[in-house]
Coordinates of C-alpha atoms and ligand atoms in Angstrom, one line a residue:
X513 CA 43.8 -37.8 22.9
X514 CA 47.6 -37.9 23.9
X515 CA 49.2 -34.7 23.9
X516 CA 52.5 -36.7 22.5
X517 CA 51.1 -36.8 18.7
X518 CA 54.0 -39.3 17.7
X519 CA 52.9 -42.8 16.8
X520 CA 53.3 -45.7 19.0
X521 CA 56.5 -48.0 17.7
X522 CA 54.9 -50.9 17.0
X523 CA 56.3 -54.6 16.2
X524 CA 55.4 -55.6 12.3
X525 CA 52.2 -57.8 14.0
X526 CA 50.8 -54.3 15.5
X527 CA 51.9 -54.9 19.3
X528 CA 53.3 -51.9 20.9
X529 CA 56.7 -52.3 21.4
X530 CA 58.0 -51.2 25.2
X531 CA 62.1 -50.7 24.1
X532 CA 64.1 -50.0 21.1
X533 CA 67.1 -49.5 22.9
X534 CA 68.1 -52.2 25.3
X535 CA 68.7 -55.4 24.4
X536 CA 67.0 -58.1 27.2
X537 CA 69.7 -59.7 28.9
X538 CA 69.3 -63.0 31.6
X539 CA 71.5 -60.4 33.7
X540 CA 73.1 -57.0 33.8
X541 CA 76.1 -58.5 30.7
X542 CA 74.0 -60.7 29.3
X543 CA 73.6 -63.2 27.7
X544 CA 70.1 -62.0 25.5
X545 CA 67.0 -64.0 25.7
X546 CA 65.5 -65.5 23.2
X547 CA 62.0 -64.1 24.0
X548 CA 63.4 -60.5 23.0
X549 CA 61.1 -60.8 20.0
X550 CA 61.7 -57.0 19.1
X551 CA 65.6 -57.6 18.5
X552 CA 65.5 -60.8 16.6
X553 CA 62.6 -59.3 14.0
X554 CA 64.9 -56.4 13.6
X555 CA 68.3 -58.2 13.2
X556 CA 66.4 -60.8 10.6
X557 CA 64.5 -57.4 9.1
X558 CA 68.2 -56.3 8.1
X559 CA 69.6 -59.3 6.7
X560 CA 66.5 -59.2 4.4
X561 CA 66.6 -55.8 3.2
X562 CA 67.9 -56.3 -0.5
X563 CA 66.4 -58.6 -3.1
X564 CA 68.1 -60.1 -5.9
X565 CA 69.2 -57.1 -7.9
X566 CA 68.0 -56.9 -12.0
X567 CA 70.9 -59.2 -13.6
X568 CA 71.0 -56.1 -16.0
X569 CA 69.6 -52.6 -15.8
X570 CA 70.1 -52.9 -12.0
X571 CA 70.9 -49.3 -11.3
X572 CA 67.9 -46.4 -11.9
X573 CA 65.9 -44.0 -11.5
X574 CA 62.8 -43.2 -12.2
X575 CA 59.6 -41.3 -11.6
X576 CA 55.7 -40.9 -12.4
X577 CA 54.0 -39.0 -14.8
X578 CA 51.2 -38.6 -17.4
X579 CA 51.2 -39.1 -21.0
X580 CA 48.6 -36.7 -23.2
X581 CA 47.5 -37.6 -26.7
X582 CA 47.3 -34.8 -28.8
X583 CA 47.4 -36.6 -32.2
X584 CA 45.2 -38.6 -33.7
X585 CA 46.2 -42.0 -34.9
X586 CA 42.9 -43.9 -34.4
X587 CA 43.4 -45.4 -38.1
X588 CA 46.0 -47.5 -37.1
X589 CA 44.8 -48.5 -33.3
X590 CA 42.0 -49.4 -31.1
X591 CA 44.1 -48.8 -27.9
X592 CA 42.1 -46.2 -25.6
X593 CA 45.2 -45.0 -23.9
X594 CA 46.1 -43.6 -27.7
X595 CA 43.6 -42.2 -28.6
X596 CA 42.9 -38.0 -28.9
X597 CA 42.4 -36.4 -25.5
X598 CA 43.0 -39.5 -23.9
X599 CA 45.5 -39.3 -20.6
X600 CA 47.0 -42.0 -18.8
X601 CA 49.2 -42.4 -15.6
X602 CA 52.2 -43.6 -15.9
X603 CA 56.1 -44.8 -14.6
X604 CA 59.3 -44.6 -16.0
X605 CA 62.7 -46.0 -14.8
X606 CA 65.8 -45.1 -16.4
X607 CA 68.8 -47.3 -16.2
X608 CA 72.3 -48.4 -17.1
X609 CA 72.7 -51.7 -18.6
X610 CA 76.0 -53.4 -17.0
X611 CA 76.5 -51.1 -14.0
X612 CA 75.4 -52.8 -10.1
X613 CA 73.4 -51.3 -8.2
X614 CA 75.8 -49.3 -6.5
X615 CA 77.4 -48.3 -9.7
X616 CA 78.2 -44.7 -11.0
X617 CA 75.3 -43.1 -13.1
X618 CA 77.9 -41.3 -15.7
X619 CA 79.8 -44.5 -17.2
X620 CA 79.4 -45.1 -21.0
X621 CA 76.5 -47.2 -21.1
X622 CA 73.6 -48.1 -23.1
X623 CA 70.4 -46.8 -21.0
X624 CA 66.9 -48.5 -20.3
X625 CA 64.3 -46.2 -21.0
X626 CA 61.3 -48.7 -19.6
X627 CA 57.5 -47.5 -19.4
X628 CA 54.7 -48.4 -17.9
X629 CA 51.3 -47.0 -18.7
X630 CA 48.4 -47.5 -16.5
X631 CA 45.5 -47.9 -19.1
X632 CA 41.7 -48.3 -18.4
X633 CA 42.6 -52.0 -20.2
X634 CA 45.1 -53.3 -18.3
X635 CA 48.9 -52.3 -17.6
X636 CA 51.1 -51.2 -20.9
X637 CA 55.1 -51.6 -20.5
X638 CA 57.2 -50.1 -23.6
X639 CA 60.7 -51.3 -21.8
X640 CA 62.7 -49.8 -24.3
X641 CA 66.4 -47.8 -24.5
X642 CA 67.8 -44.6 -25.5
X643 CA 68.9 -46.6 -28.7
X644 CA 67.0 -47.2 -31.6
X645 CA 69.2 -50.6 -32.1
X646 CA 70.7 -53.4 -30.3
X647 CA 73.4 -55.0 -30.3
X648 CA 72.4 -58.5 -30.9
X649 CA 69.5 -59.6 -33.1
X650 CA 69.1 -62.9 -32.0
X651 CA 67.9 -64.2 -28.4
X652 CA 70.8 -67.0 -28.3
X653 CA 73.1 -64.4 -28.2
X654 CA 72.1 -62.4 -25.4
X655 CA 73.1 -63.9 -22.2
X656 CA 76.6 -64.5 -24.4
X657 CA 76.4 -61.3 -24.7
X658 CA 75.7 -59.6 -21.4
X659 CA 78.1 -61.8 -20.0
X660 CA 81.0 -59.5 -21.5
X661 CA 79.4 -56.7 -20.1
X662 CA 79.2 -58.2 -16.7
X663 CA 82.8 -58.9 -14.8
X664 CA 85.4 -61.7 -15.4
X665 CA 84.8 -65.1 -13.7
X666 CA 88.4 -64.7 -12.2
X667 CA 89.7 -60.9 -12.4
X668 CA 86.1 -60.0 -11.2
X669 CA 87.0 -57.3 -13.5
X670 CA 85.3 -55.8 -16.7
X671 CA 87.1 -56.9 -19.2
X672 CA 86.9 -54.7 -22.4
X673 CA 89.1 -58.0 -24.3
X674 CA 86.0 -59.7 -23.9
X675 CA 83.7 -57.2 -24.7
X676 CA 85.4 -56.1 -28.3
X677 CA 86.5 -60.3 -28.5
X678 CA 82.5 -60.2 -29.0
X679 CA 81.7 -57.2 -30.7
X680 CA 84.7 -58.2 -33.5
X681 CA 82.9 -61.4 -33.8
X682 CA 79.4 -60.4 -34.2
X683 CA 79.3 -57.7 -37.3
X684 CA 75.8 -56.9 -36.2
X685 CA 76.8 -54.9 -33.2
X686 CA 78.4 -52.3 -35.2
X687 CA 75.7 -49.6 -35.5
X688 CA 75.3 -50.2 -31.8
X689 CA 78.3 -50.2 -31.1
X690 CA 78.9 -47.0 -33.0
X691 CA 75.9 -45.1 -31.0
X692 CA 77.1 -46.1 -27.4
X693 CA 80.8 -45.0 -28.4
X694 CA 79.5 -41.8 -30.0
X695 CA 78.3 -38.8 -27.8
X696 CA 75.0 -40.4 -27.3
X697 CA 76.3 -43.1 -25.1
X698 CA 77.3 -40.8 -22.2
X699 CA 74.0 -38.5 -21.9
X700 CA 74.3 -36.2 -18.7
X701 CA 70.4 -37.3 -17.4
X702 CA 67.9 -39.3 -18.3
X703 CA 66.1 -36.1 -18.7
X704 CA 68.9 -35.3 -22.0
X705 CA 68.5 -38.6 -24.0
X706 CA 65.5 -39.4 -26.5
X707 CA 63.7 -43.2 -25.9
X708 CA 63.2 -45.6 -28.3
X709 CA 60.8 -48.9 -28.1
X710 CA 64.0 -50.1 -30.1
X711 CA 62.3 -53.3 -31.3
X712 CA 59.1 -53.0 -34.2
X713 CA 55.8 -53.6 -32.8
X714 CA 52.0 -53.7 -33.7
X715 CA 49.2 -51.4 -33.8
X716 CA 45.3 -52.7 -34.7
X717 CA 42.4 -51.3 -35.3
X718 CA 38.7 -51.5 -35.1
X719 CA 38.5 -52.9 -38.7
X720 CA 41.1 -55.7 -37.6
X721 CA 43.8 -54.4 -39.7
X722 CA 47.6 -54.5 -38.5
X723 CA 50.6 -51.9 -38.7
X724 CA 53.7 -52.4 -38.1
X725 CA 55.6 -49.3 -35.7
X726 CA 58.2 -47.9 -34.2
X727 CA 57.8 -45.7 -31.2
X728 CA 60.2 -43.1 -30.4
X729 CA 60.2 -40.5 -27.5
X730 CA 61.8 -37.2 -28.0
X731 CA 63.6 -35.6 -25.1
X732 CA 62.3 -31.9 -25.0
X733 CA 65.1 -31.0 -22.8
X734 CA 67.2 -31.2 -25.6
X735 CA 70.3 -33.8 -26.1
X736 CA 73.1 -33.1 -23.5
X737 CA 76.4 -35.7 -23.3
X738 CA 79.5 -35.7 -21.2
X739 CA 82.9 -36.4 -22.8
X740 CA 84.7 -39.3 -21.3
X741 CA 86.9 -36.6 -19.7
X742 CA 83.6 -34.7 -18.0
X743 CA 82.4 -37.5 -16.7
X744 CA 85.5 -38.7 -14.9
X745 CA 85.3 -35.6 -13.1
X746 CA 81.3 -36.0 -12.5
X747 CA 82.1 -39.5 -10.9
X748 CA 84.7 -38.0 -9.0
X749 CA 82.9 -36.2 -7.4
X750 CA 79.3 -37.8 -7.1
X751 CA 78.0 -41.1 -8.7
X752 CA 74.5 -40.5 -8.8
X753 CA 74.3 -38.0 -10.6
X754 CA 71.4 -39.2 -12.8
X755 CA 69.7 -39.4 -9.6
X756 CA 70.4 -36.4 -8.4
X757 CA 69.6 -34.5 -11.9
X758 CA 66.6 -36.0 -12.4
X759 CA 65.2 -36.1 -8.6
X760 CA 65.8 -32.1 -8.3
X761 CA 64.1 -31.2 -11.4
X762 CA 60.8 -32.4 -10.3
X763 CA 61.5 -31.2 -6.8
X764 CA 61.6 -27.9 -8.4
X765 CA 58.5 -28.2 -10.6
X766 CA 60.6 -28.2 -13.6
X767 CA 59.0 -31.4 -15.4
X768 CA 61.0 -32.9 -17.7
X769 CA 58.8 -34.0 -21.1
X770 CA 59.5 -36.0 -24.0
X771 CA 56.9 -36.1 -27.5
X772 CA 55.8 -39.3 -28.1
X773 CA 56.1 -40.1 -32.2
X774 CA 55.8 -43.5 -34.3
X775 CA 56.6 -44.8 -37.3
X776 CA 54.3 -47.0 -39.5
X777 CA 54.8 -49.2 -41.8
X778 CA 51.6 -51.4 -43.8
X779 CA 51.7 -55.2 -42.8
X780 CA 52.1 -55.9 -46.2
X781 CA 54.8 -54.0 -47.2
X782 CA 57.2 -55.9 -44.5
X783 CA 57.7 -58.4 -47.4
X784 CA 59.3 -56.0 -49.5
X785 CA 61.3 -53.8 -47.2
X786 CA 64.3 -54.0 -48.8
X787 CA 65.9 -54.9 -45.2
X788 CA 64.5 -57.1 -42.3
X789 CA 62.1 -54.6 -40.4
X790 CA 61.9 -56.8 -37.6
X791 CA 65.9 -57.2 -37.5
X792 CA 66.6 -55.5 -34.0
X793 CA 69.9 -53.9 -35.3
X794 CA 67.8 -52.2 -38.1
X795 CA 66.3 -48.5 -37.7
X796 CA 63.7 -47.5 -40.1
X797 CA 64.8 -44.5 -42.3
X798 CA 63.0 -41.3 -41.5
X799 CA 62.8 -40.6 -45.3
X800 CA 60.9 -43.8 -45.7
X801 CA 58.9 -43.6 -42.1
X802 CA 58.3 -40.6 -41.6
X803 CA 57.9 -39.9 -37.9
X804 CA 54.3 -39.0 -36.9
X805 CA 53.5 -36.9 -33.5
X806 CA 51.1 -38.7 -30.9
X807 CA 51.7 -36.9 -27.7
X808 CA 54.2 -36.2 -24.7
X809 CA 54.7 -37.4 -21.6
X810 CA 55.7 -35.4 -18.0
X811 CA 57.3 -37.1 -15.6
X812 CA 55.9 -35.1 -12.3
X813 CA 56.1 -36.8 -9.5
X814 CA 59.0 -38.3 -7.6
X815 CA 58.5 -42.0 -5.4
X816 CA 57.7 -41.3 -2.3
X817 CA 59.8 -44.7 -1.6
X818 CA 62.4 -45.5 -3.8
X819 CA 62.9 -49.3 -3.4
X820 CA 59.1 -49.8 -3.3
X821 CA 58.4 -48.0 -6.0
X822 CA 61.5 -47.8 -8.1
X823 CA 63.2 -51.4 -7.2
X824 CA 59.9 -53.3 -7.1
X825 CA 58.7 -51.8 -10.3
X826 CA 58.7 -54.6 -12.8
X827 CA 58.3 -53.8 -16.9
X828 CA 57.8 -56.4 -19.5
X829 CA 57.2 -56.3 -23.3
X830 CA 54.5 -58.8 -22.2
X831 CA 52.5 -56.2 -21.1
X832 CA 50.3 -54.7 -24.0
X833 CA 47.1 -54.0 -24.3
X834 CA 44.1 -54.3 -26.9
X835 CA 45.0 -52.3 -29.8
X836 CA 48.6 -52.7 -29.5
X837 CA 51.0 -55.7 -30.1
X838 CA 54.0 -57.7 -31.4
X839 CA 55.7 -58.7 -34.2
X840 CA 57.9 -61.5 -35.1
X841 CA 61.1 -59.7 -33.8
X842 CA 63.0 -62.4 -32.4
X843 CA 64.5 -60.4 -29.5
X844 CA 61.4 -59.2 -28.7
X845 CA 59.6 -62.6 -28.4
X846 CA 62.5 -63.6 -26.2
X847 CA 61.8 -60.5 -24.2
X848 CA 58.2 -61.4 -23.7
X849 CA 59.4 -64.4 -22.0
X850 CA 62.5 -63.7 -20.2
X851 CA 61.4 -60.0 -18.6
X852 CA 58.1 -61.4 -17.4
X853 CA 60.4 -64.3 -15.8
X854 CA 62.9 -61.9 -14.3
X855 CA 60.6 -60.4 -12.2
X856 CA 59.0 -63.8 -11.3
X857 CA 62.6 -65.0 -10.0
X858 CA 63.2 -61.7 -8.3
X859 CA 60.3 -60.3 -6.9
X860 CA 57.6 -63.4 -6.4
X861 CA 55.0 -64.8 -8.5
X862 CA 52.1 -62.8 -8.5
X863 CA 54.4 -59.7 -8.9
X864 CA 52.2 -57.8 -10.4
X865 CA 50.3 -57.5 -6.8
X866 CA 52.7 -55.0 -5.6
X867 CA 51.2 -51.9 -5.3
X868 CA 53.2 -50.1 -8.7
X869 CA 52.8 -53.0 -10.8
X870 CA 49.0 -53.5 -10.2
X871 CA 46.7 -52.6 -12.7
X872 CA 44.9 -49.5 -11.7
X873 CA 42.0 -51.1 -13.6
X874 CA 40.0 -54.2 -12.0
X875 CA 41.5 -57.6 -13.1
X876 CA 40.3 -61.0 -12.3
X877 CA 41.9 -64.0 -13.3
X878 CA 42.2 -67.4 -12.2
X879 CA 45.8 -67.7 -11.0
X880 CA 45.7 -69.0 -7.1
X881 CA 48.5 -69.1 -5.0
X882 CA 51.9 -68.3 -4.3
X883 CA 54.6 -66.3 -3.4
X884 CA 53.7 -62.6 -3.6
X885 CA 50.1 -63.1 -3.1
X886 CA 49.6 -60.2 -1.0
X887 CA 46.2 -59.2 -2.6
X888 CA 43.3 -59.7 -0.2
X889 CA 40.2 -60.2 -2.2
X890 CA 39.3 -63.7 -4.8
X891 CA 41.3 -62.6 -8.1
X892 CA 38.1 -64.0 -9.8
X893 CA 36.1 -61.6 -7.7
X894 CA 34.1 -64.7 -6.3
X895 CA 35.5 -67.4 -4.2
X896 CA 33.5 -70.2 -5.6
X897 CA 34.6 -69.4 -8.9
X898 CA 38.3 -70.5 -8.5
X899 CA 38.0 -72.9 -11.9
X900 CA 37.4 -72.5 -15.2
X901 CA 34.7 -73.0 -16.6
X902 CA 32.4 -72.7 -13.7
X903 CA 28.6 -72.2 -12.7
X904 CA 29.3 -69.5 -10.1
X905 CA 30.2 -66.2 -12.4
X906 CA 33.8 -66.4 -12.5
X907 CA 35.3 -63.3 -15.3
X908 CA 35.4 -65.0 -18.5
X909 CA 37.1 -63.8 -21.6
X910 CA 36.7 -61.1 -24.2
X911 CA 36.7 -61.7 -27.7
X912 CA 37.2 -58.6 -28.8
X913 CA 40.4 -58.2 -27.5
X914 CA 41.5 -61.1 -29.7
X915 CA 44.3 -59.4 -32.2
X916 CA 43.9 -59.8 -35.9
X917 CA 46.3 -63.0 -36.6
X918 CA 50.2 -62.7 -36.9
X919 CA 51.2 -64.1 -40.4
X920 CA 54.3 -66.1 -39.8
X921 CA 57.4 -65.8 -42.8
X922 CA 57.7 -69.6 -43.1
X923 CA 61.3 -69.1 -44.8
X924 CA 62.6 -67.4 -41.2
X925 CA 65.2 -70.3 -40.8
X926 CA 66.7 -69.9 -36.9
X927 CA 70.4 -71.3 -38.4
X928 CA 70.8 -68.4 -41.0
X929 CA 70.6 -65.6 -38.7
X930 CA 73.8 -63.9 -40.1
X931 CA 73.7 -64.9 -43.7
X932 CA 71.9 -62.1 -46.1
X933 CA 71.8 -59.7 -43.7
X934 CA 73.5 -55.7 -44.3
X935 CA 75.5 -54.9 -41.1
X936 CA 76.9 -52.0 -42.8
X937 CA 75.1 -49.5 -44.6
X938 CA 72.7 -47.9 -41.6
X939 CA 76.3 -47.6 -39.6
X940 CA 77.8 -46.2 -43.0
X941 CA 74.8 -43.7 -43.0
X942 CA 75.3 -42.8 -39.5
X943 CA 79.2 -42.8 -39.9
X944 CA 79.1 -40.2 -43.0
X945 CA 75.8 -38.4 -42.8
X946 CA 75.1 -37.6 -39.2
X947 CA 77.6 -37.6 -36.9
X948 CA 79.7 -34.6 -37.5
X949 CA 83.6 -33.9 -37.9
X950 CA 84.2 -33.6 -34.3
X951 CA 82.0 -35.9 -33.1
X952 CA 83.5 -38.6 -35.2
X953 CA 87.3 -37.5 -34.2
X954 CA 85.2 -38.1 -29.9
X955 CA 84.3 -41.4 -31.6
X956 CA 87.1 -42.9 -32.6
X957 CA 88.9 -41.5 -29.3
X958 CA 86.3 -43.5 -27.2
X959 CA 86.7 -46.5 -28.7
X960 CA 90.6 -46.7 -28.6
X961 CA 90.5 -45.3 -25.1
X962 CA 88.8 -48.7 -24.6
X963 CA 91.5 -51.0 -26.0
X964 CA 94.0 -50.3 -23.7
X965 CA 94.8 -53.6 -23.0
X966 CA 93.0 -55.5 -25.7
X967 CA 95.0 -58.1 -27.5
X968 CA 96.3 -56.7 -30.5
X969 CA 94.4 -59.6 -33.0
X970 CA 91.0 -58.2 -31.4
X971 CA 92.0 -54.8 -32.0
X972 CA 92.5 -55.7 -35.6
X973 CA 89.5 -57.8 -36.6
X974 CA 87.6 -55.1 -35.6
X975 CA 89.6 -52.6 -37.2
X976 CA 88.7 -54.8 -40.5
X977 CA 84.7 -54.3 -39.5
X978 CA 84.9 -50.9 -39.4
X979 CA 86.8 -50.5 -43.0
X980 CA 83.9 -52.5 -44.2
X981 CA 81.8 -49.8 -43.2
X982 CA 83.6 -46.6 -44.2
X983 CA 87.4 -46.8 -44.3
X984 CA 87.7 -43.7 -42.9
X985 CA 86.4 -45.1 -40.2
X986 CA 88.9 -48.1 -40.0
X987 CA 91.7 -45.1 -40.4
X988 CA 90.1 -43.0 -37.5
X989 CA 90.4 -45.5 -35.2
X990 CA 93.6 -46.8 -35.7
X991 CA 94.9 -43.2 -35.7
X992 CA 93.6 -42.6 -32.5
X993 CA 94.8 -46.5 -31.3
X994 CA 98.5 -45.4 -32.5
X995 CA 98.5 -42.2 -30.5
X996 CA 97.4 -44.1 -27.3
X997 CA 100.3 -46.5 -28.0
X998 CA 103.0 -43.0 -28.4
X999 CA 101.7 -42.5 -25.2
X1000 CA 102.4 -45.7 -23.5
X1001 CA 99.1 -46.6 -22.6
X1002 CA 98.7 -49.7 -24.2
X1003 CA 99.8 -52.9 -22.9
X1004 CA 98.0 -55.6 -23.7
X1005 CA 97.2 -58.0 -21.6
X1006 CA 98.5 -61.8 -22.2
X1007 CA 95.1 -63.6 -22.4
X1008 CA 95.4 -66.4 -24.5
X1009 CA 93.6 -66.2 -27.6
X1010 CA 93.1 -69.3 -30.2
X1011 CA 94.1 -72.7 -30.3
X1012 CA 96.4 -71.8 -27.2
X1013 CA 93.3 -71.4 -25.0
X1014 CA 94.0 -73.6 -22.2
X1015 CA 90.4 -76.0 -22.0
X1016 CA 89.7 -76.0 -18.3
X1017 CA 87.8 -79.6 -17.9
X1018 CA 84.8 -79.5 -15.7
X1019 CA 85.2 -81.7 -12.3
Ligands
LIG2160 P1 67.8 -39.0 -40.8 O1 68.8 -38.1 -41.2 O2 66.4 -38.8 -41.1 O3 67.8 -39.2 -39.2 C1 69.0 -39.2 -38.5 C2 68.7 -39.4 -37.1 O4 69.8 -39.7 -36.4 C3 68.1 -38.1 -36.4 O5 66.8 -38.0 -36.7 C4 68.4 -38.4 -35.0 O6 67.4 -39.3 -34.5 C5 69.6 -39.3 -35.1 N1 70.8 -38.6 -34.7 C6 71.1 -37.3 -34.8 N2 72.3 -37.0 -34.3 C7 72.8 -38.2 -33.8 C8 73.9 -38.6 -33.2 N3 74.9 -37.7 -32.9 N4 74.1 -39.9 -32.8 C9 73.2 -40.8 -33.1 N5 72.0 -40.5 -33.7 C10 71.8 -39.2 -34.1 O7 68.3 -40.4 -41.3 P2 67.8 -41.9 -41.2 O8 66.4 -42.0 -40.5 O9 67.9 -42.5 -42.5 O10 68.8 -42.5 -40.2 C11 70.2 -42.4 -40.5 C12 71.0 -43.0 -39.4 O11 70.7 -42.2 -38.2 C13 70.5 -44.4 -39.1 O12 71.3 -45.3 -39.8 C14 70.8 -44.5 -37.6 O13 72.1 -44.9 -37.4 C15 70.6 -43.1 -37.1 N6 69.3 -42.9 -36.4 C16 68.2 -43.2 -37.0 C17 67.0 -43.2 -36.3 C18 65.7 -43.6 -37.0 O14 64.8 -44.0 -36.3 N7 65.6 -43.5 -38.3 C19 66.9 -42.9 -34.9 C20 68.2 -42.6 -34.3 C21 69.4 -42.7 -35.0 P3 66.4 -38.8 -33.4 O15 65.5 -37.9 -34.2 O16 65.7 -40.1 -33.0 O17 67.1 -38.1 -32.4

């Protein structure tokens, strides 16, 4: 053996490679050759190094862990993974919504709270957010709507006119609204903000009966928020500090854990609910679901390579497993599609090859080729079984995986999606019974700090949204608009809003 223990550079094809330093030049000034193999790999290495970042959620961070079931909720599901005792490996990536990839971690921002459990049945993703709400509760409106988060087609800008131009015109933002504006929008860590699976799904059970649920995650590190103020500073000074925060603490062995809880509601009773349970911008009271404890999660293990294992990770709703499932939440049934197709555009096909996104269960199925298929074996575990059905042994299904059926509301009409619905009184109930003094005086300081140069007409149909939910909280906010006009700071900018919109024809 060599007494030089360092490896042998290699090119990607296993050849040792005789320099790294010298390009190979015809003579002593060049010009280079084309045979330098070793340069051109690594100059065509480089300009391949990113892949197309996450349209949103594109900054995180994230980490692996174990989640322990110490209750016992085996009357409402079949799923091994939650079931008493049971312990399952698992991922998490934390995110901002709007922010790039480079962005700062403390910026106001909604933030992904996405899982992914490794069962002994397949690969379970809860993709969910530190909000128990959204802001939209139908799929036509979300690419409208992420669109004002992103920047300006010509400023290249964020523009908070079109943001609150939206959020004035679609009432059911509100309580969303209200949350990322309140303290809870501006956490300090991922490790100081609770999760929420944010839309209702499904539980099942042995006896093929269905549940509806909620699952919520509890940060045991207790809540922590910056003001807008602290945070300027924080991103000042460092902007990954989400990163960093959460990074250390495992470093150090000090594991950061959240409790696991649901809520349940019977199948049945979903008809009489007296509001839309599967209306994304809808919590479910505590008083009427109470919260029930399942188990906690640790997060206790950093990636050893963040882009492989953080970047690459992909989590969809579409992942579930037997024993858990849907429900006709219309965001979420866009989210089974449009997650899963995310990752097909962005990371290749059979994404779910890549080493954090494969199952750590076997799997066979009878997909074939295509970009991504980096997995050496016969996904049917026999390469004459490639077809189905076939004579040669090829994995065929499971009927007992088969979910009791989804009963479908025949009256859900897709053109009445505002009409009948309350916008106002879970915001109201937030408003008056939990946020407290100061935190509402923070609130309505946030949200003005925002309109700094948003038309005035925005400005006020909003203002009209919030009086319809408390008018103390119209009054709050244009108190704290007035005192950023004393101050000079707000100048509205001259978009044209209207008929006078100039119409732009396409070429
Ligand atoms: P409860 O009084 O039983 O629950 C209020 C909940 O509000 C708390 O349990 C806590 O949720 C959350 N909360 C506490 N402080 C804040 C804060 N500063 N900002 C945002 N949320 C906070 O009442 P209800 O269940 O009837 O809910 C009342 C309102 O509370 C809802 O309309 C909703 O706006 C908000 N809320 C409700 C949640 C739910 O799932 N029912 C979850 C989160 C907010 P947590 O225990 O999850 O930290």
């Amino acid at each position: 053996m060599s007494k030089n223990r360092r490896p042998t550079l290699t090119t990607t094809a296993g050849a040792p490679v005789p320099s790294n330093q010298d390009s190979l030049s015809a003579g002593e000034r060049g010009p280079l050759l084309m045979q330098d193999y070793q340069l051109i790999e690594k100059l065509a290495h480089q300009n391949r190094e990113r892949i197309p970042e996450r349209t949103v959620h594109a900054k995180g961070w994230g980490a692996h862990g174990v989640l322990k079931i110490t209750g016992d909720i085996s009357k409402y599901t079949k799923a091994k993974c939650l079931q008493p005792g049971a312990e399952t490996p698992m991922l998490a990536r934390f995110s901002t919504v709007a922010g790039e990839l480079g962005a700062a971690d403390a910026e106001r921002d909604v933030r992904g709270f996405a899982l992914k459990f490794y069962t002994e049945d397949g690969n379970w993703d809860l993709v969910g957010n530190n909000t128990p709400v959204f802001f939209v509760r139908d799929p036509y409106r979300f690419p409208d709507f992420i669109h004002t988060q992103k920047r300006h087609p010509k400023t290249n800008m964020r523009s908070p006119t079109a943001m609150w131009d939206f959020w004035s015109l679609s009432p059911e933002s509100l309580h969303q609204v209200t949350i990322l504006m309140s303290d809870r929008g501006l956490p300090i860590s991922p490790m100081h903000m609770n999760g929420y699976g944010s839309h209702t799904y499904s539980l099942w059970n042995d006896k093929g009966e269905r549940f509806w649920v909620k699952f919520h995650f509890k940060t045991e590190q207790g809540h922590k928020h910056h003001t807008n103020a602290e945070a300027e500073e924080v991103v000042g000074k460092t902007r990954e500090s989400f990163q960093e925060t959460l990074y250390n603490a495992i470093e150090n062995g000090e594991y950061p854990r959240w409790k696991m809880q649901i809520q349940v509601m019977a199948e049945k009773d979903a008809e009489t609910c007296a509001f839309n349970p599967f209306d994304l911008t809808k919590v479910w009271p505590h008083g009427d679901y109470p919260p029930i404890d399942v188990g906690t999660f640790e997060l206790n293990r950093n990636p050893e390579n963040y882009f492989a294992e953080i970047e690459n990770a992909a989590f969809s709703p579409s992942n579930i497993v037997p024993g858990i499932s849907w429900s006709p939440d219309k965001m979420l049934q866009a989210r089974i599609f449009s997650y899963a197709d995310a990752h097909r555009y962005r990371l290749g096909t059979h994404y779910e090859q890549i080493p954090v996104n494969r199952p750590k269960c076997p799997m066979h199925h009878y997909h074939k080729d295509g970009e991504m298929n980096v997995y050496g074996g016969i996904a049917t575990g026999n390469a004459n079984a490639y077809y189905e059905p076939n004579s040669f042994q090829g994995p065929v299904e499971a009927p007992a995986a088969q979910e009791p059926p989804l009963r479908v509301d025949g009256n859900a009409d897709r053109y009445d999606h505002r009409q009948g619905h309350d916008d106002y009184s879970q915001v109201r109930v937030l408003f008056e019974r939990v946020l407290e003094a100061d935190e509402k005086e923070r609130l309505f300081d946030n949200i003005a700090g925002t309109w700094l140069d948003v038309p005035e007409e925005i400005c006020e149909r909003q203002l009209a949204e919030f009086k319809k939910v408390h008018p103390d909280y119209e009054a709050g906010v244009r108190r704290a608009w007035e005192k950023v006009k004393a101050e000079g700071r707000y100048k509205p900018n001259a978009a044209p809003i209207s008929e006078e919109t100039p119409q732009v024809a396409a070429e």
